[in-house]
C-alpha positions as a Python dict, from the first residue, in 0.01 Angstrom:
ca = {
    (1, 'M'): (0, 0, 0),
    (2, 'I'): (-62, -183, -327),
    (3, 'T'): (-61, 9, -652),
    (4, 'L'): (-263, -135, -935),
    (5, 'V'): (-174, -46, -1289),
    (6, 'L'): (-452, -75, -1537),
    (7, 'I'): (-335, -146, -1889),
    (8, 'I'): (-592, -58, -2148),
    (9, 'P'): (-514, -219, -2481),
    (10, 'E'): (-517, -5, -2791),
    (11, 'P'): (-806, -79, -3023),
    (12, 'F'): (-706, -342, -3275),
    (13, 'T'): (-690, -220, -3633),
    (14, 'I'): (-602, -413, -3944),
    (15, 'S'): (-435, -274, -4253),
    (16, 'S'): (-650, -142, -4534),
    (17, 'E'): (-517, -419, -4762),
    (18, 'I'): (-626, -693, -4520),
    (19, 'Q'): (-959, -517, -4464),
    (20, 'K'): (-1027, -511, -4839),
    (21, 'S'): (-913, -870, -4900),
    (22, 'Q'): (-1143, -983, -4617),
    (23, 'L'): (-1435, -787, -4761),
    (24, 'L'): (-1384, -941, -5105),
    (25, 'T'): (-1480, -1278, -4955),
    (26, 'E'): (-1809, -1147, -4814),
    (27, 'S'): (-2118, -1198, -5031),
    (28, 'W'): (-2280, -877, -4896),
    (29, 'Y'): (-1982, -661, -5004),
    (30, 'H'): (-2047, -483, -5335),
    (31, 'G'): (-1724, -291, -5380),
    (32, 'N'): (-1728, 36, -5570),
    (33, 'I'): (-2095, 105, -5637),
    (34, 'S'): (-2263, 441, -5599),
    (35, 'R'): (-2500, 550, -5325),
    (36, 'A'): (-2785, 555, -5579),
    (37, 'Q'): (-2699, 205, -5705),
    (38, 'S'): (-2690, 70, -5349),
    (39, 'E'): (-3026, 228, -5265),
    (40, 'H'): (-3179, 77, -5579),
    (41, 'L'): (-3081, -273, -5459),
    (42, 'L'): (-3264, -235, -5126),
    (43, 'K'): (-3630, -341, -5132),
    (44, 'N'): (-3740, -426, -4776),
    (45, 'D'): (-3663, -325, -4419),
    (46, 'G'): (-3362, -525, -4301),
    (47, 'D'): (-3198, -543, -4645),
    (48, 'F'): (-2830, -441, -4631),
    (49, 'L'): (-2499, -432, -4815),
    (50, 'V'): (-2153, -281, -4769),
    (51, 'R'): (-1983, -69, -5034),
    (52, 'E'): (-1676, 148, -5075),
    (53, 'S'): (-1722, 515, -4996),
    (54, 'A'): (-1717, 727, -5311),
    (55, 'G'): (-1584, 1027, -5120),
    (56, 'T'): (-1316, 884, -4891),
    (57, 'V'): (-1047, 632, -4989),
    (58, 'G'): (-1030, 345, -4739),
    (59, 'Q'): (-1376, 418, -4597),
    (60, 'Y'): (-1669, 181, -4624),
    (61, 'V'): (-2042, 238, -4596),
    (62, 'L'): (-2314, 12, -4463),
    (63, 'T'): (-2628, 78, -4666),
    (64, 'G'): (-2948, -62, -4521),
    (65, 'M'): (-3323, -18, -4531),
    (66, 'Q'): (-3507, 100, -4219),
    (67, 'N'): (-3871, 212, -4213),
    (68, 'N'): (-3876, 200, -4595),
    (69, 'S'): (-3593, 453, -4607),
    (70, 'P'): (-3229, 386, -4705),
    (71, 'K'): (-2967, 459, -4437),
    (72, 'H'): (-2593, 499, -4491),
    (73, 'L'): (-2353, 445, -4200),
    (74, 'L'): (-1976, 499, -4217),
    (75, 'L'): (-1795, 197, -4072),
    (76, 'I'): (-1446, 329, -3990),
    (77, 'D'): (-1393, 619, -3751),
    (78, 'P'): (-1138, 900, -3815),
    (79, 'E'): (-868, 706, -3623),
    (80, 'G'): (-911, 405, -3855),
    (81, 'I'): (-1101, 196, -3600),
    (82, 'V'): (-1406, -12, -3688),
    (83, 'R'): (-1661, 66, -3421),
    (84, 'T'): (-2022, 123, -3337),
    (85, 'K'): (-2147, 361, -3071),
    (86, 'D'): (-2069, 115, -2792),
    (87, 'R'): (-1824, -148, -2924),
    (88, 'V'): (-1495, -184, -3114),
    (89, 'F'): (-1458, -458, -3377),
    (90, 'E'): (-1157, -629, -3537),
    (91, 'S'): (-1285, -565, -3888),
    (92, 'I'): (-1587, -463, -4092),
    (93, 'S'): (-1663, -832, -4148),
    (94, 'H'): (-1664, -885, -3771),
    (95, 'L'): (-1898, -587, -3713),
    (96, 'I'): (-2147, -689, -3985),
    (97, 'N'): (-2149, -1061, -3905),
    (98, 'F'): (-2179, -995, -3529),
    (99, 'H'): (-2488, -776, -3571),
    (100, 'W'): (-2642, -992, -3845),
    (101, 'T'): (-2606, -1329, -3672),
    (102, 'N'): (-2712, -1193, -3331),
    (103, 'S'): (-3003, -987, -3470),
    (104, 'L'): (-2870, -678, -3294),
    (105, 'P'): (-2936, -334, -3442),
    (106, 'I'): (-2652, -98, -3524),
    (107, 'I'): (-2734, 219, -3333),
    (108, 'S'): (-2641, 557, -3478),
    (109, 'A'): (-2750, 911, -3395),
    (110, 'E'): (-3067, 888, -3601),
    (111, 'S'): (-3140, 521, -3649),
    (112, 'A'): (-3128, 163, -3526),
    (113, 'L'): (-3044, -40, -3836),
    (114, 'L'): (-3128, -410, -3808),
    (115, 'L'): (-2943, -636, -4054),
    (116, 'R'): (-3180, -912, -4167),
    (117, 'H'): (-3131, -981, -4537),
    (118, 'P'): (-2793, -938, -4706),
    (119, 'I'): (-2812, -820, -5064),
    (120, 'L'): (-2578, -1062, -5239),
    (121, 'R'): (-2354, -929, -5513),
    (122, 'T'): (-2374, -1082, -5855),
    (123, 'T'): (-2013, -1019, -5965),
    (124, 'D'): (-1700, -1202, -5855),
    (125, 'L'): (-1499, -918, -5700),
    (126, 'L'): (-1224, -1151, -5577),
    (127, 'S'): (-1144, -1272, -5929),
    (128, 'K'): (-1155, -915, -6061),
    (129, 'A'): (-914, -803, -5788),
    (130, 'K'): (-674, -1087, -5870),
    (131, 'Q'): (-688, -1004, -6241),
    (132, 'Q'): (-618, -637, -6168),
    (133, 'Q'): (-327, -728, -5941),
    (134, 'H'): (-184, -952, -6216),
    (135, 'L'): (-215, -668, -6471),
    (136, 'N'): (-43, -427, -6232),
    (137, 'L'): (253, -665, -6197),
    (138, 'Q'): (309, -680, -6573),
}
């Protein structure tokens, strides 16, 4: 008799610091803007951006336009894993870029959000983060 042992790997999670530093390099990441500000930036179906959650530290929100209505999807589950309904991702960047480049909708309970047009930020968040880090070291 042969016994097979199935090893199921734990979902891969990255630290919140790495997650944030990765997001700072993404043009569709807007950092700490409000829900209302993010909705104001969306004009057409398929427009999208990612922002920090105002209510939960370390949480991020995908804000996108679907059927002329803004949708807001949390991107990290309670265990700290970046996932959609049917797939686990290495990072938020991986999740967004996978769905955007493959034209696959992100399915949630009430919507199927298709990422077509990233809303590009107009501020340099990476430089601001480096300046803040420098000030904190002084």
